Structures are given as structure tokens and as C-alpha cells.
Amino acid sequence: MPLLLVETLPELAQELEELLIQATEPALAAQIHTLTIVDRCRCGDDFCATLYTEPRPQGSYGPNHRNIELNASEGMIILDVVGSKIACVEVLYRDEIRKALHSALP
């Protein structure tokens, strides 16, 4: 069952919204309150807290894909945007988020 990002990782949701506004991406910032976590990355790397807000594609996201690297004060946050929708939130080097994400989606 998908989990709402704002309920599962409220601090991350707030940070994403603020960073997207700073990055002049208000349409993406407006999506944060309705984003669901459909799965997490299962690569096994101890620095990865990547989460999927759309089903993970088989292969690449395709021609309507773009990355947005946000100016996070800690670690790295990179969004995969397909068309006008956030499909994936790559969060790296944020242990507290990784632990919370793994607890919600073992």
C-alpha cells in the first residue's frame, strides 16, 4: 500500500518543498503534499535512501525525463521528473532518512 511522503517522512517533505521553491520549481513543490512512496531503492548501498513516487521503470524513464539536483544542506537530493511529475527522489548520504524509509518499507 503506498505511503504518503508527508506522513512517512515529514521533515524530508518539508525540505523538498522549500528546496523546490528555491529552485523556482513551484509546480513540482505543489506536488509534495500528495506524493506517495510506492517503493524504495533496494540496491543495498548503505548511503542510499532513494524512494519511488511512481512505479520504477523497466530500463530508462524515456525522453520526457529530466533530473533536478536540489541544493540540500546535507547529503544529496536529486529528483527524477517525468513529464511534469516527480517519479523518484534520490536521497544519498542521509542516514536518518534511510533508517526511517527502511522502517516504513522493509
mmCIF file with all atom_site columns, C-alpha atoms in Angstrom:
data_model
loop_
_atom_site.group_PDB
_atom_site.id
_atom_site.type_symbol
_atom_site.label_atom_id
_atom_site.label_alt_id
_atom_site.label_comp_id
_atom_site.label_asym_id
_atom_site.label_entity_id
_atom_site.label_seq_id
_atom_site.pdbx_PDB_ins_code
_atom_site.Cartn_x
_atom_site.Cartn_y
_atom_site.Cartn_z
_atom_site.occupancy
_atom_site.B_iso_or_equiv
_atom_site.pdbx_formal_charge
_atom_site.auth_seq_id
_atom_site.auth_comp_id
_atom_site.auth_asym_id
_atom_site.auth_atom_id
_atom_site.pdbx_PDB_model_num
ATOM 1   C CA . MET A 1 1   ? 0.000  0.000  0.000   1.00 0.00 ? 1   MET A CA 1
ATOM 2   C CA . PRO A 1 2   ? 1.506  3.373  -0.980  1.00 0.00 ? 2   PRO A CA 1
ATOM 3   C CA . LEU A 1 3   ? 2.527  5.683  1.838   1.00 0.00 ? 3   LEU A CA 1
ATOM 4   C CA . LEU A 1 4   ? 2.101  9.448  1.780   1.00 0.00 ? 4   LEU A CA 1
ATOM 5   C CA . LEU A 1 5   ? 5.501  11.152 1.805   1.00 0.00 ? 5   LEU A CA 1
ATOM 6   C CA . VAL A 1 6   ? 4.290  13.898 4.177   1.00 0.00 ? 6   VAL A CA 1
ATOM 7   C CA . GLU A 1 7   ? 3.187  11.291 6.729   1.00 0.00 ? 7   GLU A CA 1
ATOM 8   C CA . THR A 1 8   ? 6.108  8.884  6.349   1.00 0.00 ? 8   THR A CA 1
ATOM 9   C CA . LEU A 1 9   ? 8.983  11.375 6.079   1.00 0.00 ? 9   LEU A CA 1
ATOM 10  C CA . PRO A 1 10  ? 7.532  14.766 7.089   1.00 0.00 ? 10  PRO A CA 1
ATOM 11  C CA . GLU A 1 11  ? 10.900 16.504 7.501   1.00 0.00 ? 11  GLU A CA 1
ATOM 12  C CA . LEU A 1 12  ? 12.011 15.406 4.043   1.00 0.00 ? 12  LEU A CA 1
ATOM 13  C CA . ALA A 1 13  ? 8.693  16.509 2.539   1.00 0.00 ? 13  ALA A CA 1
ATOM 14  C CA . GLN A 1 14  ? 9.078  19.969 4.052   1.00 0.00 ? 14  GLN A CA 1
ATOM 15  C CA . GLU A 1 15  ? 12.703 20.193 2.895   1.00 0.00 ? 15  GLU A CA 1
ATOM 16  C CA . LEU A 1 16  ? 11.755 19.138 -0.651  1.00 0.00 ? 16  LEU A CA 1
ATOM 17  C CA . GLU A 1 17  ? 9.005  21.724 -0.840  1.00 0.00 ? 17  GLU A CA 1
ATOM 18  C CA . GLU A 1 18  ? 11.334 24.502 0.339   1.00 0.00 ? 18  GLU A CA 1
ATOM 19  C CA . LEU A 1 19  ? 14.170 23.438 -1.989  1.00 0.00 ? 19  LEU A CA 1
ATOM 20  C CA . LEU A 1 20  ? 11.850 23.247 -4.993  1.00 0.00 ? 20  LEU A CA 1
ATOM 21  C CA . ILE A 1 21  ? 10.542 26.751 -4.296  1.00 0.00 ? 21  ILE A CA 1
ATOM 22  C CA . GLN A 1 22  ? 14.156 27.983 -4.051  1.00 0.00 ? 22  GLN A CA 1
ATOM 23  C CA . ALA A 1 23  ? 14.896 26.229 -7.352  1.00 0.00 ? 23  ALA A CA 1
ATOM 24  C CA . THR A 1 24  ? 11.956 28.066 -8.983  1.00 0.00 ? 24  THR A CA 1
ATOM 25  C CA . GLU A 1 25  ? 10.001 24.847 -9.486  1.00 0.00 ? 25  GLU A CA 1
ATOM 26  C CA . PRO A 1 26  ? 6.656  25.831 -7.878  1.00 0.00 ? 26  PRO A CA 1
ATOM 27  C CA . ALA A 1 27  ? 4.634  23.278 -9.877  1.00 0.00 ? 27  ALA A CA 1
ATOM 28  C CA . LEU A 1 28  ? 6.804  20.468 -8.510  1.00 0.00 ? 28  LEU A CA 1
ATOM 29  C CA . ALA A 1 29  ? 6.709  21.947 -4.994  1.00 0.00 ? 29  ALA A CA 1
ATOM 30  C CA . ALA A 1 30  ? 2.903  21.814 -5.175  1.00 0.00 ? 30  ALA A CA 1
ATOM 31  C CA . GLN A 1 31  ? 3.071  18.016 -5.702  1.00 0.00 ? 31  GLN A CA 1
ATOM 32  C CA . ILE A 1 32  ? 4.856  17.285 -2.413  1.00 0.00 ? 32  ILE A CA 1
ATOM 33  C CA . HIS A 1 33  ? 1.712  17.060 -0.255  1.00 0.00 ? 33  HIS A CA 1
ATOM 34  C CA . THR A 1 34  ? 0.145  14.412 -2.497  1.00 0.00 ? 34  THR A CA 1
ATOM 35  C CA . LEU A 1 35  ? 3.225  12.320 -3.322  1.00 0.00 ? 35  LEU A CA 1
ATOM 36  C CA . THR A 1 36  ? 3.071  8.683  -2.349  1.00 0.00 ? 36  THR A CA 1
ATOM 37  C CA . ILE A 1 37  ? 6.011  6.376  -1.787  1.00 0.00 ? 37  ILE A CA 1
ATOM 38  C CA . VAL A 1 38  ? 5.358  3.284  -3.881  1.00 0.00 ? 38  VAL A CA 1
ATOM 39  C CA . ASP A 1 39  ? 8.714  1.646  -3.127  1.00 0.00 ? 39  ASP A CA 1
ATOM 40  C CA . ARG A 1 40  ? 12.281 2.306  -2.094  1.00 0.00 ? 40  ARG A CA 1
ATOM 41  C CA . CYS A 1 41  ? 15.526 1.539  -3.837  1.00 0.00 ? 41  CYS A CA 1
ATOM 42  C CA . ARG A 1 42  ? 16.759 -1.921 -2.956  1.00 0.00 ? 42  ARG A CA 1
ATOM 43  C CA . CYS A 1 43  ? 20.359 -1.559 -4.177  1.00 0.00 ? 43  CYS A CA 1
ATOM 44  C CA . GLY A 1 44  ? 21.723 -2.323 -0.706  1.00 0.00 ? 44  GLY A CA 1
ATOM 45  C CA . ASP A 1 45  ? 24.162 0.608  -0.610  1.00 0.00 ? 45  ASP A CA 1
ATOM 46  C CA . ASP A 1 46  ? 24.429 1.926  2.947   1.00 0.00 ? 46  ASP A CA 1
ATOM 47  C CA . PHE A 1 47  ? 24.251 5.553  1.769   1.00 0.00 ? 47  PHE A CA 1
ATOM 48  C CA . CYS A 1 48  ? 21.106 5.216  -0.399  1.00 0.00 ? 48  CYS A CA 1
ATOM 49  C CA . ALA A 1 49  ? 17.664 6.387  0.734   1.00 0.00 ? 49  ALA A CA 1
ATOM 50  C CA . THR A 1 50  ? 16.124 6.700  -2.717  1.00 0.00 ? 50  THR A CA 1
ATOM 51  C CA . LEU A 1 51  ? 12.346 6.412  -2.943  1.00 0.00 ? 51  LEU A CA 1
ATOM 52  C CA . TYR A 1 52  ? 9.984  5.974  -5.854  1.00 0.00 ? 52  TYR A CA 1
ATOM 53  C CA . THR A 1 53  ? 6.800  8.017  -6.149  1.00 0.00 ? 53  THR A CA 1
ATOM 54  C CA . GLU A 1 54  ? 5.850  6.275  -9.398  1.00 0.00 ? 54  GLU A CA 1
ATOM 55  C CA . PRO A 1 55  ? 6.445  2.624  -10.298 1.00 0.00 ? 55  PRO A CA 1
ATOM 56  C CA . ARG A 1 56  ? 10.089 2.021  -11.192 1.00 0.00 ? 56  ARG A CA 1
ATOM 57  C CA . PRO A 1 57  ? 10.503 1.740  -14.971 1.00 0.00 ? 57  PRO A CA 1
ATOM 58  C CA . GLN A 1 58  ? 11.963 -1.247 -16.762 1.00 0.00 ? 58  GLN A CA 1
ATOM 59  C CA . GLY A 1 59  ? 15.042 0.495  -18.151 1.00 0.00 ? 59  GLY A CA 1
ATOM 60  C CA . SER A 1 60  ? 15.175 4.261  -18.589 1.00 0.00 ? 60  SER A CA 1
ATOM 61  C CA . TYR A 1 61  ? 12.462 6.828  -17.921 1.00 0.00 ? 61  TYR A CA 1
ATOM 62  C CA . GLY A 1 62  ? 12.416 7.820  -21.585 1.00 0.00 ? 62  GLY A CA 1
ATOM 63  C CA . PRO A 1 63  ? 12.595 11.092 -23.500 1.00 0.00 ? 63  PRO A CA 1
ATOM 64  C CA . ASN A 1 64  ? 10.397 13.171 -21.163 1.00 0.00 ? 64  ASN A CA 1
ATOM 65  C CA . HIS A 1 65  ? 12.796 12.643 -18.234 1.00 0.00 ? 65  HIS A CA 1
ATOM 66  C CA . ARG A 1 66  ? 14.906 15.274 -16.523 1.00 0.00 ? 66  ARG A CA 1
ATOM 67  C CA . ASN A 1 67  ? 16.958 15.426 -13.330 1.00 0.00 ? 67  ASN A CA 1
ATOM 68  C CA . ILE A 1 68  ? 16.861 18.255 -10.840 1.00 0.00 ? 68  ILE A CA 1
ATOM 69  C CA . GLU A 1 69  ? 19.690 18.388 -8.322  1.00 0.00 ? 69  GLU A CA 1
ATOM 70  C CA . LEU A 1 70  ? 18.481 20.296 -5.289  1.00 0.00 ? 70  LEU A CA 1
ATOM 71  C CA . ASN A 1 71  ? 20.740 22.391 -3.102  1.00 0.00 ? 71  ASN A CA 1
ATOM 72  C CA . ALA A 1 72  ? 20.398 20.275 0.051   1.00 0.00 ? 72  ALA A CA 1
ATOM 73  C CA . SER A 1 73  ? 22.333 21.420 3.108   1.00 0.00 ? 73  SER A CA 1
ATOM 74  C CA . GLU A 1 74  ? 23.147 17.784 3.930   1.00 0.00 ? 74  GLU A CA 1
ATOM 75  C CA . GLY A 1 75  ? 23.778 14.857 1.584   1.00 0.00 ? 75  GLY A CA 1
ATOM 76  C CA . MET A 1 76  ? 22.420 14.886 -1.954  1.00 0.00 ? 76  MET A CA 1
ATOM 77  C CA . ILE A 1 77  ? 18.879 15.091 -3.287  1.00 0.00 ? 77  ILE A CA 1
ATOM 78  C CA . ILE A 1 78  ? 18.191 14.569 -6.986  1.00 0.00 ? 78  ILE A CA 1
ATOM 79  C CA . LEU A 1 79  ? 14.707 14.354 -8.436  1.00 0.00 ? 79  LEU A CA 1
ATOM 80  C CA . ASP A 1 80  ? 13.754 12.303 -11.461 1.00 0.00 ? 80  ASP A CA 1
ATOM 81  C CA . VAL A 1 81  ? 10.915 14.144 -13.166 1.00 0.00 ? 81  VAL A CA 1
ATOM 82  C CA . VAL A 1 82  ? 8.986  12.525 -15.994 1.00 0.00 ? 82  VAL A CA 1
ATOM 83  C CA . GLY A 1 83  ? 6.819  14.925 -17.934 1.00 0.00 ? 83  GLY A CA 1
ATOM 84  C CA . SER A 1 84  ? 5.607  17.181 -15.154 1.00 0.00 ? 84  SER A CA 1
ATOM 85  C CA . LYS A 1 85  ? 5.539  14.548 -12.359 1.00 0.00 ? 85  LYS A CA 1
ATOM 86  C CA . ILE A 1 86  ? 8.089  13.671 -9.714  1.00 0.00 ? 86  ILE A CA 1
ATOM 87  C CA . ALA A 1 87  ? 8.817  9.968  -10.275 1.00 0.00 ? 87  ALA A CA 1
ATOM 88  C CA . CYS A 1 88  ? 11.766 9.377  -7.968  1.00 0.00 ? 88  CYS A CA 1
ATOM 89  C CA . VAL A 1 89  ? 13.526 11.164 -5.113  1.00 0.00 ? 89  VAL A CA 1
ATOM 90  C CA . GLU A 1 90  ? 17.171 10.138 -4.927  1.00 0.00 ? 90  GLU A CA 1
ATOM 91  C CA . VAL A 1 91  ? 18.407 10.809 -1.412  1.00 0.00 ? 91  VAL A CA 1
ATOM 92  C CA . LEU A 1 92  ? 22.038 9.990  -0.710  1.00 0.00 ? 92  LEU A CA 1
ATOM 93  C CA . TYR A 1 93  ? 24.162 10.242 2.438   1.00 0.00 ? 93  TYR A CA 1
ATOM 94  C CA . ARG A 1 94  ? 21.236 10.903 4.806   1.00 0.00 ? 94  ARG A CA 1
ATOM 95  C CA . ASP A 1 95  ? 21.269 8.102  7.380   1.00 0.00 ? 95  ASP A CA 1
ATOM 96  C CA . GLU A 1 96  ? 18.221 9.328  9.316   1.00 0.00 ? 96  GLU A CA 1
ATOM 97  C CA . ILE A 1 97  ? 16.079 9.278  6.173   1.00 0.00 ? 97  ILE A CA 1
ATOM 98  C CA . ARG A 1 98  ? 17.437 5.869  5.164   1.00 0.00 ? 98  ARG A CA 1
ATOM 99  C CA . LYS A 1 99  ? 16.572 4.397  8.578   1.00 0.00 ? 99  LYS A CA 1
ATOM 100 C CA . ALA A 1 100 ? 13.052 5.850  8.548   1.00 0.00 ? 100 ALA A CA 1
ATOM 101 C CA . LEU A 1 101 ? 12.458 4.711  4.965   1.00 0.00 ? 101 LEU A CA 1
ATOM 102 C CA . HIS A 1 102 ? 13.669 1.181  5.671   1.00 0.00 ? 102 HIS A CA 1
ATOM 103 C CA . SER A 1 103 ? 11.466 1.054  8.761   1.00 0.00 ? 103 SER A CA 1
ATOM 104 C CA . ALA A 1 104 ? 8.398  2.072  6.720   1.00 0.00 ? 104 ALA A CA 1
ATOM 105 C CA . LEU A 1 105 ? 9.271  -0.185 3.764   1.00 0.00 ? 105 LEU A CA 1
ATOM 106 C CA . PRO A 1 106 ? 11.372 -3.126 4.984   1.00 0.00 ? 106 PRO A CA 1
#
